PDB file of C-alpha atoms and ligand atoms in Angstrom:
ATOM      1  CA  MET A1392     -10.760   9.941  11.016  1.00 95.00           C
ATOM      2  CA  ALA A1393      -8.350   7.922   8.829  1.00 98.00           C
ATOM      3  CA  GLY A1394      -7.209   8.600   5.361  1.00 98.00           C
ATOM      4  CA  LEU A1395      -7.544   6.626   2.211  1.00 98.00           C
ATOM      5  CA  ALA A1396      -4.804   5.993  -0.115  1.00 99.00           C
ATOM      6  CA  VAL A1397      -5.840   4.389  -3.421  1.00 99.00           C
ATOM      7  CA  ASN A1398      -3.861   2.058  -5.039  1.00 98.00           C
ATOM      8  CA  VAL A1399      -4.597   1.959  -8.982  1.00 98.00           C
ATOM      9  CA  ASP A1400      -2.122  -0.600  -9.924  1.00 98.00           C
ATOM     10  CA  HIS A1401      -5.034  -2.901 -11.310  1.00 98.00           C
ATOM     11  CA  VAL A1402      -6.245  -0.129 -13.566  1.00 98.00           C
ATOM     12  CA  ALA A1403      -2.899  -0.642 -15.454  1.00 98.00           C
ATOM     13  CA  THR A1404      -3.237  -4.457 -14.786  1.00 98.00           C
ATOM     14  CA  LEU A1405      -6.209  -4.278 -17.199  1.00 97.00           C
ATOM     15  CA  ARG A1406      -4.414  -2.008 -19.608  1.00 98.00           C
ATOM     16  CA  GLU A1407      -1.734  -4.444 -19.913  1.00 97.00           C
ATOM     17  CA  ALA A1408      -3.917  -7.512 -20.524  1.00 97.00           C
ATOM     18  CA  ARG A1409      -3.694  -6.085 -24.200  1.00 96.00           C
ATOM     19  CA  GLU A1410      -0.236  -4.844 -24.700  1.00 88.00           C
ATOM     20  CA  TYR A1411      -1.127  -2.953 -27.872  1.00 95.00           C
ATOM     21  CA  VAL A1412      -3.669  -0.332 -26.216  1.00 97.00           C
ATOM     22  CA  ASN A1413      -3.275   2.564 -23.797  1.00 97.00           C
ATOM     23  CA  TYR A1414      -6.387   2.227 -21.858  1.00 98.00           C
ATOM     24  CA  PRO A1415      -7.804   2.264 -19.259  1.00 98.00           C
ATOM     25  CA  ASP A1416      -5.361   5.190 -17.927  1.00 98.00           C
ATOM     26  CA  PRO A1417      -4.107   4.649 -14.313  1.00 98.00           C
ATOM     27  CA  VAL A1418      -3.351   8.348 -14.330  1.00 98.00           C
ATOM     28  CA  SER A1419      -7.075   9.067 -15.275  1.00 98.00           C
ATOM     29  CA  ALA A1420      -8.156   6.801 -12.345  1.00 98.00           C
ATOM     30  CA  ALA A1421      -5.954   8.607 -10.098  1.00 98.00           C
ATOM     31  CA  VAL A1422      -7.298  12.116 -10.786  1.00 98.00           C
ATOM     32  CA  LEU A1423     -10.825  10.636 -10.304  1.00 98.00           C
ATOM     33  CA  ALA A1424      -9.616   9.020  -6.981  1.00 99.00           C
ATOM     34  CA  GLU A1425      -8.377  12.594  -5.845  1.00 98.00           C
ATOM     35  CA  VAL A1426     -11.688  14.029  -7.039  1.00 98.00           C
ATOM     36  CA  ALA A1427     -13.618  11.575  -4.732  1.00 98.00           C
ATOM     37  CA  GLY A1428     -11.564  12.472  -1.799  1.00 98.00           C
ATOM     38  CA  ALA A1429      -8.875  10.238  -1.763  1.00 98.00           C
ATOM     39  CA  ASP A1430      -5.648  11.331   0.454  1.00 98.00           C
ATOM     40  CA  GLY A1431      -3.342   9.783  -1.669  1.00 98.00           C
ATOM     41  CA  ILE A1432      -2.331   7.702  -4.542  1.00 99.00           C
ATOM     42  CA  VAL A1433      -0.127   4.606  -4.558  1.00 98.00           C
ATOM     43  CA  VAL A1434       1.593   2.647  -7.446  1.00 98.00           C
ATOM     44  CA  HIS A1435       3.786  -0.412  -7.055  1.00 97.00           C
ATOM     45  CA  LEU A1436       6.174  -0.258  -9.813  1.00 97.00           C
ATOM     46  CA  ARG A1437       7.206  -3.961  -9.728  1.00 96.00           C
ATOM     47  CA  GLU A1438      10.605  -5.221 -11.066  1.00 94.00           C
ATOM     48  CA  ASP A1439       8.729  -7.050 -13.713  1.00 94.00           C
ATOM     49  CA  ARG A1440       6.708  -4.062 -14.817  1.00 95.00           C
ATOM     50  CA  ARG A1441       3.709  -5.971 -14.973  1.00 95.00           C
ATOM     51  CA  HIS A1442       1.217  -3.399 -14.553  1.00 97.00           C
ATOM     52  CA  ILE A1443       2.404   0.036 -13.562  1.00 98.00           C
ATOM     53  CA  GLN A1444       5.267   1.417 -16.098  1.00 98.00           C
ATOM     54  CA  ASP A1445       7.892   4.064 -15.360  1.00 98.00           C
ATOM     55  CA  GLU A1446       6.329   6.457 -17.637  1.00 98.00           C
ATOM     56  CA  ASP A1447       2.897   6.035 -15.581  1.00 98.00           C
ATOM     57  CA  VAL A1448       4.947   7.104 -12.436  1.00 98.00           C
ATOM     58  CA  LYS A1449       6.496   9.992 -14.419  1.00 98.00           C
ATOM     59  CA  ILE A1450       3.119  11.454 -15.489  1.00 98.00           C
ATOM     60  CA  LEU A1451       1.721  10.788 -11.909  1.00 98.00           C
ATOM     61  CA  ARG A1452       4.575  12.800 -10.083  1.00 98.00           C
ATOM     62  CA  SER A1453       3.403  15.813 -11.997  1.00 98.00           C
ATOM     63  CA  ILE A1454      -0.526  15.172 -11.890  1.00 98.00           C
ATOM     64  CA  VAL A1455      -1.242  13.992  -8.329  1.00 98.00           C
ATOM     65  CA  GLN A1456      -2.426  16.859  -5.991  1.00 98.00           C
ATOM     66  CA  THR A1457      -2.558  14.964  -2.740  1.00 98.00           C
ATOM     67  CA  LYS A1458       0.332  12.750  -2.157  1.00 98.00           C
ATOM     68  CA  LEU A1459       2.184  10.051  -4.518  1.00 98.00           C
ATOM     69  CA  ILE A1460       2.991   7.056  -2.471  1.00 98.00           C
ATOM     70  CA  LEU A1461       5.661   4.851  -4.505  1.00 98.00           C
ATOM     71  CA  GLU A1462       5.662   1.151  -3.663  1.00 98.00           C
ATOM     72  CA  MET A1463       8.685  -0.653  -4.371  1.00 97.00           C
ATOM     73  CA  ALA A1464      11.363  -3.236  -3.410  1.00 96.00           C
ATOM     74  CA  ALA A1465      14.505  -2.192  -1.831  1.00 96.00           C
ATOM     75  CA  THR A1466      16.738  -2.555  -4.971  1.00 95.00           C
ATOM     76  CA  SER A1467      19.289  -0.317  -6.313  1.00 96.00           C
ATOM     77  CA  GLU A1468      17.285   0.360  -9.488  1.00 96.00           C
ATOM     78  CA  MET A1469      14.401   1.263  -7.552  1.00 97.00           C
ATOM     79  CA  ILE A1470      16.101   3.272  -4.981  1.00 98.00           C
ATOM     80  CA  GLU A1471      17.460   5.192  -8.253  1.00 98.00           C
ATOM     81  CA  THR A1472      13.928   5.750  -9.477  1.00 98.00           C
ATOM     82  CA  ALA A1473      12.765   6.839  -6.128  1.00 98.00           C
ATOM     83  CA  LEU A1474      15.356   9.387  -5.821  1.00 98.00           C
ATOM     84  CA  SER A1475      14.620  10.907  -9.214  1.00 98.00           C
ATOM     85  CA  VAL A1476      10.774  10.921  -9.119  1.00 98.00           C
ATOM     86  CA  LYS A1477      10.977  11.946  -5.303  1.00 98.00           C
ATOM     87  CA  PRO A1478       7.501  10.508  -4.395  1.00 98.00           C
ATOM     88  CA  ASP A1479       5.857  12.027  -1.309  1.00 98.00           C
ATOM     89  CA  LEU A1480       6.499   8.470   0.329  1.00 98.00           C
ATOM     90  CA  VAL A1481       8.225   5.214  -0.494  1.00 98.00           C
ATOM     91  CA  THR A1482       6.697   2.163   0.719  1.00 98.00           C
ATOM     92  CA  LEU A1483       9.327  -0.630   0.941  1.00 97.00           C
ATOM     93  CA  VAL A1484       7.710  -3.953   0.347  1.00 96.00           C
ATOM     94  CA  PRO A1485       9.263  -7.219  -0.339  1.00 94.00           C
ATOM     95  CA  GLU A1486       8.998  -8.372  -3.829  1.00 81.00           C
ATOM     96  CA  LYS A1487       9.158 -11.980  -5.520  1.00 75.00           C
ATOM     97  CA  ARG A1488       8.617 -12.232  -9.511  1.00 64.00           C
ATOM     98  CA  SER A1489       6.274 -15.438  -9.120  1.00 67.00           C
ATOM     99  CA  GLU A1490       3.675 -13.740  -6.718  1.00 70.00           C
ATOM    100  CA  LEU A1491       0.331 -12.703  -7.525  1.00 72.00           C
ATOM    101  CA  THR A1492       0.510  -9.678  -5.226  1.00 69.00           C
ATOM    102  CA  THR A1493       2.592  -8.811  -2.293  1.00 67.00           C
ATOM    103  CA  GLU A1494       2.567 -11.861  -0.176  1.00 73.00           C
ATOM    104  CA  GLY A1495       4.001 -10.858   3.033  1.00 88.00           C
ATOM    105  CA  GLY A1496       5.712  -8.244   4.869  1.00 95.00           C
ATOM    106  CA  LEU A1497       9.254  -7.500   5.035  1.00 96.00           C
ATOM    107  CA  ASN A1498      11.501  -9.751   6.735  1.00 95.00           C
ATOM    108  CA  LEU A1499      13.652  -7.312   9.192  1.00 96.00           C
ATOM    109  CA  ILE A1500      15.270  -9.964  10.777  1.00 94.00           C
ATOM    110  CA  VAL A1501      16.847 -11.235   7.858  1.00 94.00           C
ATOM    111  CA  HIS A1502      17.082  -8.184   5.751  1.00 94.00           C
ATOM    112  CA  GLY A1503      17.284  -5.357   8.566  1.00 95.00           C
ATOM    113  CA  ASN A1504      20.657  -4.062   7.448  1.00 96.00           C
ATOM    114  CA  ALA A1505      20.163  -3.859   3.768  1.00 95.00           C
ATOM    115  CA  ILE A1506      16.543  -2.363   4.573  1.00 97.00           C
ATOM    116  CA  ALA A1507      18.129   0.205   6.969  1.00 97.00           C
ATOM    117  CA  GLU A1508      20.554   1.262   4.277  1.00 97.00           C
ATOM    118  CA  SER A1509      17.740   1.995   1.925  1.00 98.00           C
ATOM    119  CA  VAL A1510      15.806   3.895   4.487  1.00 98.00           C
ATOM    120  CA  ALA A1511      18.795   6.024   5.128  1.00 98.00           C
ATOM    121  CA  THR A1512      19.299   6.810   1.558  1.00 98.00           C
ATOM    122  CA  LEU A1513      15.804   7.738   1.004  1.00 98.00           C
ATOM    123  CA  GLN A1514      15.220   9.667   3.997  1.00 98.00           C
ATOM    124  CA  ASN A1515      18.568  11.684   3.467  1.00 98.00           C
ATOM    125  CA  ALA A1516      17.254  12.771  -0.291  1.00 98.00           C
ATOM    126  CA  GLY A1517      14.064  13.913   2.030  1.00 98.00           C
ATOM    127  CA  ILE A1518      11.803  10.930   1.190  1.00 98.00           C
ATOM    128  CA  PRO A1519       9.960   9.651   4.256  1.00 98.00           C
ATOM    129  CA  VAL A1520       9.976   5.829   4.265  1.00 98.00           C
ATOM    130  CA  SER A1521       7.329   3.296   5.295  1.00 98.00           C
ATOM    131  CA  LEU A1522       7.744  -0.428   5.958  1.00 98.00           C
ATOM    132  CA  PHE A1523       5.352  -3.014   5.028  1.00 97.00           C
ATOM    133  CA  ILE A1524       5.719  -5.540   7.976  1.00 97.00           C
ATOM    134  CA  ASP A1525       3.504  -8.385   9.106  1.00 97.00           C
ATOM    135  CA  PRO A1526       1.644  -7.624  12.405  1.00 98.00           C
ATOM    136  CA  ASP A1527       4.350  -8.964  14.281  1.00 98.00           C
ATOM    137  CA  PRO A1528       6.016  -6.995  17.374  1.00 98.00           C
ATOM    138  CA  GLU A1529       9.718  -8.001  16.648  1.00 98.00           C
ATOM    139  CA  GLN A1530       9.164  -6.494  12.991  1.00 98.00           C
ATOM    140  CA  VAL A1531       7.621  -3.477  14.573  1.00 98.00           C
ATOM    141  CA  LYS A1532      10.637  -2.973  17.106  1.00 98.00           C
ATOM    142  CA  LEU A1533      12.964  -3.664  14.287  1.00 98.00           C
ATOM    143  CA  ALA A1534      11.379  -0.763  11.949  1.00 98.00           C
ATOM    144  CA  HIS A1535      11.425   1.479  14.936  1.00 98.00           C
ATOM    145  CA  LYS A1536      15.284   0.488  15.476  1.00 98.00           C
ATOM    146  CA  ILE A1537      16.104   1.253  11.771  1.00 96.00           C
ATOM    147  CA  ASN A1538      14.307   4.725  11.931  1.00 97.00           C
ATOM    148  CA  ALA A1539      11.414   4.038   9.504  1.00 98.00           C
ATOM    149  CA  THR A1540       8.922   6.965   9.453  1.00 96.00           C
ATOM    150  CA  ILE A1541       5.789   5.067   9.149  1.00 98.00           C
ATOM    151  CA  VAL A1542       5.001   1.135   9.224  1.00 98.00           C
ATOM    152  CA  GLU A1543       2.218  -0.286   7.035  1.00 98.00           C
ATOM    153  CA  ILE A1544       0.803  -3.341   8.730  1.00 98.00           C
ATOM    154  CA  HIS A1545      -0.093  -6.249   6.501  1.00 98.00           C
ATOM    155  CA  THR A1546      -3.795  -6.893   6.718  1.00 98.00           C
ATOM    156  CA  GLY A1547      -3.728  -9.523   4.363  1.00 97.00           C
ATOM    157  CA  ALA A1548      -3.829 -12.765   6.866  1.00 97.00           C
ATOM    158  CA  PHE A1549      -6.851 -11.142   8.564  1.00 98.00           C
ATOM    159  CA  CYS A1550      -8.732 -10.316   5.217  1.00 98.00           C
ATOM    160  CA  GLU A1551      -7.966 -13.923   3.793  1.00 96.00           C
ATOM    161  CA  SER A1552      -8.815 -15.757   6.835  1.00 96.00           C
ATOM    162  CA  LYS A1553     -12.162 -17.510   6.745  1.00 95.00           C
ATOM    163  CA  ALA A1554     -12.817 -19.308  10.087  1.00 95.00           C
ATOM    164  CA  GLN A1555     -13.868 -16.773  12.650  1.00 95.00           C
ATOM    165  CA  ARG A1556     -11.271 -17.749  15.285  1.00 96.00           C
ATOM    166  CA  LYS A1557      -8.598 -17.404  13.003  1.00 97.00           C
ATOM    167  CA  LYS A1558     -10.016 -14.025  11.743  1.00 97.00           C
ATOM    168  CA  ASP A1559     -10.032 -12.787  15.234  1.00 97.00           C
ATOM    169  CA  ARG A1560      -6.548 -13.951  16.193  1.00 98.00           C
ATOM    170  CA  ALA A1561      -5.123 -12.265  12.960  1.00 98.00           C
ATOM    171  CA  PHE A1562      -7.068  -9.187  14.102  1.00 98.00           C
ATOM    172  CA  SER A1563      -5.717  -8.967  17.279  1.00 98.00           C
ATOM    173  CA  ARG A1564      -2.104  -9.049  15.917  1.00 98.00           C
ATOM    174  CA  ILE A1565      -2.927  -6.180  13.975  1.00 98.00           C
ATOM    175  CA  GLU A1566      -4.303  -4.220  16.865  1.00 98.00           C
ATOM    176  CA  ASP A1567      -1.364  -5.208  19.075  1.00 98.00           C
ATOM    177  CA  ALA A1568       1.134  -4.229  16.391  1.00 98.00           C
ATOM    178  CA  ALA A1569      -0.442  -0.786  15.314  1.00 98.00           C
ATOM    179  CA  LYS A1570      -0.672  -0.024  19.227  1.00 98.00           C
ATOM    180  CA  LEU A1571       3.098  -0.813  19.465  1.00 98.00           C
ATOM    181  CA  ALA A1572       4.206   1.022  16.448  1.00 98.00           C
ATOM    182  CA  HIS A1573       2.194   4.137  17.809  1.00 98.00           C
ATOM    183  CA  LYS A1574       3.725   4.021  21.147  1.00 98.00           C
ATOM    184  CA  LEU A1575       7.070   4.042  19.438  1.00 98.00           C
ATOM    185  CA  LYS A1576       6.064   7.308  17.589  1.00 98.00           C
ATOM    186  CA  MET A1577       5.872   5.974  14.256  1.00 98.00           C
ATOM    187  CA  GLY A1578       3.017   6.662  11.723  1.00 98.00           C
ATOM    188  CA  VAL A1579       0.875   3.557  11.398  1.00 98.00           C
ATOM    189  CA  ASN A1580      -0.884   2.562   8.009  1.00 98.00           C
ATOM    190  CA  ALA A1581      -2.628  -0.560   7.106  1.00 98.00           C
ATOM    191  CA  GLY A1582      -3.267  -2.278   3.894  1.00 98.00           C
ATOM    192  CA  HIS A1583      -3.702  -5.449   1.622  1.00 97.00           C
ATOM    193  CA  GLY A1584      -7.006  -7.619   0.816  1.00 97.00           C
ATOM    194  CA  LEU A1585      -9.033  -4.696   2.631  1.00 98.00           C
ATOM    195  CA  CYS A1586     -12.559  -4.481   0.939  1.00 98.00           C
ATOM    196  CA  TYR A1587     -15.808  -2.922   1.931  1.00 98.00           C
ATOM    197  CA  GLN A1588     -16.686  -5.674   4.353  1.00 98.00           C
ATOM    198  CA  THR A1589     -13.229  -6.172   6.115  1.00 98.00           C
ATOM    199  CA  ILE A1590     -12.812  -2.399   6.573  1.00 98.00           C
ATOM    200  CA  LYS A1591     -15.482  -2.240   9.077  1.00 98.00           C
ATOM    201  CA  ALA A1592     -13.667  -4.381  11.631  1.00 98.00           C
ATOM    202  CA  PHE A1593     -11.288  -1.336  12.103  1.00 98.00           C
ATOM    203  CA  LYS A1594     -13.760   0.688  14.148  1.00 98.00           C
ATOM    204  CA  GLY A1595     -12.248   2.317  17.176  1.00 96.00           C
ATOM    205  CA  LEU A1596      -8.533   1.348  16.156  1.00 98.00           C
ATOM    206  CA  GLY A1597      -7.581   4.971  16.003  1.00 97.00           C
ATOM    207  CA  GLU A1598      -3.905   4.275  15.824  1.00 98.00           C
ATOM    208  CA  ILE A1599      -4.287   3.505  12.197  1.00 98.00           C
ATOM    209  CA  LYS A1600      -3.935   6.978  10.313  1.00 98.00           C
ATOM    210  CA  GLU A1601      -4.288   5.732   6.648  1.00 98.00           C
ATOM    211  CA  PHE A1602      -5.519   2.715   4.665  1.00 98.00           C
ATOM    212  CA  SER A1603      -4.072   1.721   1.323  1.00 98.00           C
ATOM    213  CA  ILE A1604      -6.526  -0.100  -0.571  1.00 98.00           C
ATOM    214  CA  GLY A1605      -6.367  -1.311  -4.364  1.00 98.00           C
ATOM    215  CA  HIS A1606      -8.158  -4.260  -5.611  1.00 98.00           C
ATOM    216  CA  SER A1607     -11.399  -3.943  -3.949  1.00 98.00           C
ATOM    217  CA  ILE A1608     -11.706  -0.554  -5.159  1.00 98.00           C
ATOM    218  CA  ILE A1609     -10.831  -0.906  -8.908  1.00 98.00           C
ATOM    219  CA  ALA A1610     -13.029  -4.175  -8.925  1.00 98.00           C
ATOM    220  CA  ARG A1611     -16.050  -1.943  -7.740  1.00 98.00           C
ATOM    221  CA  ALA A1612     -14.966   0.818 -10.110  1.00 98.00           C
ATOM    222  CA  VAL A1613     -15.365  -1.655 -13.023  1.00 98.00           C
ATOM    223  CA  LEU A1614     -19.189  -1.907 -12.154  1.00 98.00           C
ATOM    224  CA  VAL A1615     -19.909   1.603 -10.735  1.00 98.00           C
ATOM    225  CA  GLY A1616     -17.167   4.108 -11.655  1.00 98.00           C
ATOM    226  CA  MET A1617     -14.191   5.139 -10.202  1.00 98.00           C
ATOM    227  CA  GLU A1618     -15.614   8.340  -8.187  1.00 98.00           C
ATOM    228  CA  ARG A1619     -18.517   6.074  -6.459  1.00 98.00           C
ATOM    229  CA  ALA A1620     -16.124   3.293  -5.536  1.00 98.00           C
ATOM    230  CA  VAL A1621     -13.697   5.609  -3.900  1.00 99.00           C
ATOM    231  CA  ARG A1622     -16.811   7.606  -2.258  1.00 98.00           C
ATOM    232  CA  ASP A1623     -18.399   4.333  -0.984  1.00 98.00           C
ATOM    233  CA  MET A1624     -14.862   3.469   0.680  1.00 98.00           C
ATOM    234  CA  ILE A1625     -14.470   6.481   2.168  1.00 98.00           C
ATOM    235  CA  ALA A1626     -18.017   6.611   3.638  1.00 98.00           C
ATOM    236  CA  LEU A1627     -17.070   3.314   5.495  1.00 98.00           C
ATOM    237  CA  ILE A1628     -13.845   4.623   6.807  1.00 98.00           C
ATOM    238  CA  LYS A1629     -15.614   7.738   8.114  1.00 98.00           C
ATOM    239  CA  GLU A1630     -17.897   5.392  10.526  1.00 97.00           C
ATOM    240  CA  LEU A1631     -14.730   3.864  11.972  1.00 97.00           C
TER     241      LEU A1631
HETATM  242  N1  PXP B2637      -0.490  -2.026   0.760  1.00 59.41           N
HETATM  243  C1  PXP B2637       0.856  -2.770   0.054  1.00 59.41           C
HETATM  244  C2  PXP B2637       2.223  -2.681   0.528  1.00 59.41           C
HETATM  245  C3  PXP B2637       0.611  -3.675  -0.930  1.00 59.41           C
HETATM  246  O1  PXP B2637       1.866  -4.173  -1.545  1.00 59.41           O
HETATM  247  C4  PXP B2637      -0.718  -3.855  -1.761  1.00 59.41           C
HETATM  248  C5  PXP B2637      -0.857  -4.371  -2.799  1.00 59.41           C
HETATM  249  O2  PXP B2637      -0.127  -3.733  -4.046  1.00 59.41           O
HETATM  250  C6  PXP B2637      -1.764  -3.068  -0.982  1.00 59.41           C
HETATM  251  C7  PXP B2637      -1.465  -2.143   0.281  1.00 59.41           C
HETATM  252  C8  PXP B2637      -3.079  -2.926  -1.613  1.00 59.41           C
HETATM  253  O3  PXP B2637      -3.555  -4.167  -1.500  1.00 59.41           O
HETATM  254  P1  PXP B2637      -5.020  -4.513  -2.058  1.00 59.41           P
HETATM  255  O4  PXP B2637      -4.869  -4.345  -3.782  1.00 59.41           O
HETATM  256  O5  PXP B2637      -5.167  -6.058  -1.915  1.00 59.41           O
HETATM  257  O6  PXP B2637      -5.987  -3.679  -1.849  1.00 59.41           O
END
C-alpha cells in the first residue's frame, strides 16, 4: 500500500489570515494526522513565509514521530535551514513569489547544475532529496543523472484538467514517468491537487510509493476534523 504524507501548510494559511492569533496550530494538526495514520508530515517553508514559519518547522522537528518532509526552494537560505533542521527528506520545488501554490515542476534542463549542487550538499549531510518534477521523461532522466533519491511527480495537470481526453493524456504521462523513475531505481512519490476523487485514478499504479496531499485534506478537516479527514484519505489509498 502507498503511504500518505500530509501537508499542513494550509492550517498555517488560516492562522496567518489573522496576523495577531496563534491558532489553528499546524503542529497540532500534524499530531492529529499522525494519530490518524499519516506516514509523514510535509511543510513548505516559502521564501515569503506566507504560511509556515521557521518556528513551526523547529517545533515540528521535535514533535513529528513519522517523518518530517521539508519542501523548499533550492536557495542558500533554505539549504542552511535544512542543514540545521535536518528533516527526514527535503523536497526541492521551484518557487515564485507571485504564484498561489507551486505551479510547475523543477526545470532540470535549465537549472540542473544548480539543483545538482543542492542535492549533493544535502545528501552529504545525510538528508535524502526528492525532486518535484513534471511527468516528463527528460526530467525523470535528468533527476536520475543528478542522483535524486526520490522524484515527486507533479499531478496538478491531471487534477486540474476538466475534459476527459486531456485528463487521460495527463494521467498517462504520470504513469509513464512513474514507471521510468521506478525502472531507474529512484523512489517515486506523487502530489499536487490530489483530492478524494482524483486519488481513485491511481488504482494499480504500484510504482508510486507515497502521495503528498495537503489542500483537500485540510479543506475536509475544516468540516469533519483532522483525524477523520486523514483516515478518509487513507481508506481510499488502501483501495488502490
Ligand atoms: N507536493 C508538492 C511538491 C507541493 O508543492 C504541494 C503543494 O504545496 C503538494 C504536494 C500538495 O499539494 P495540495 O496542497 O494541492 O494537495
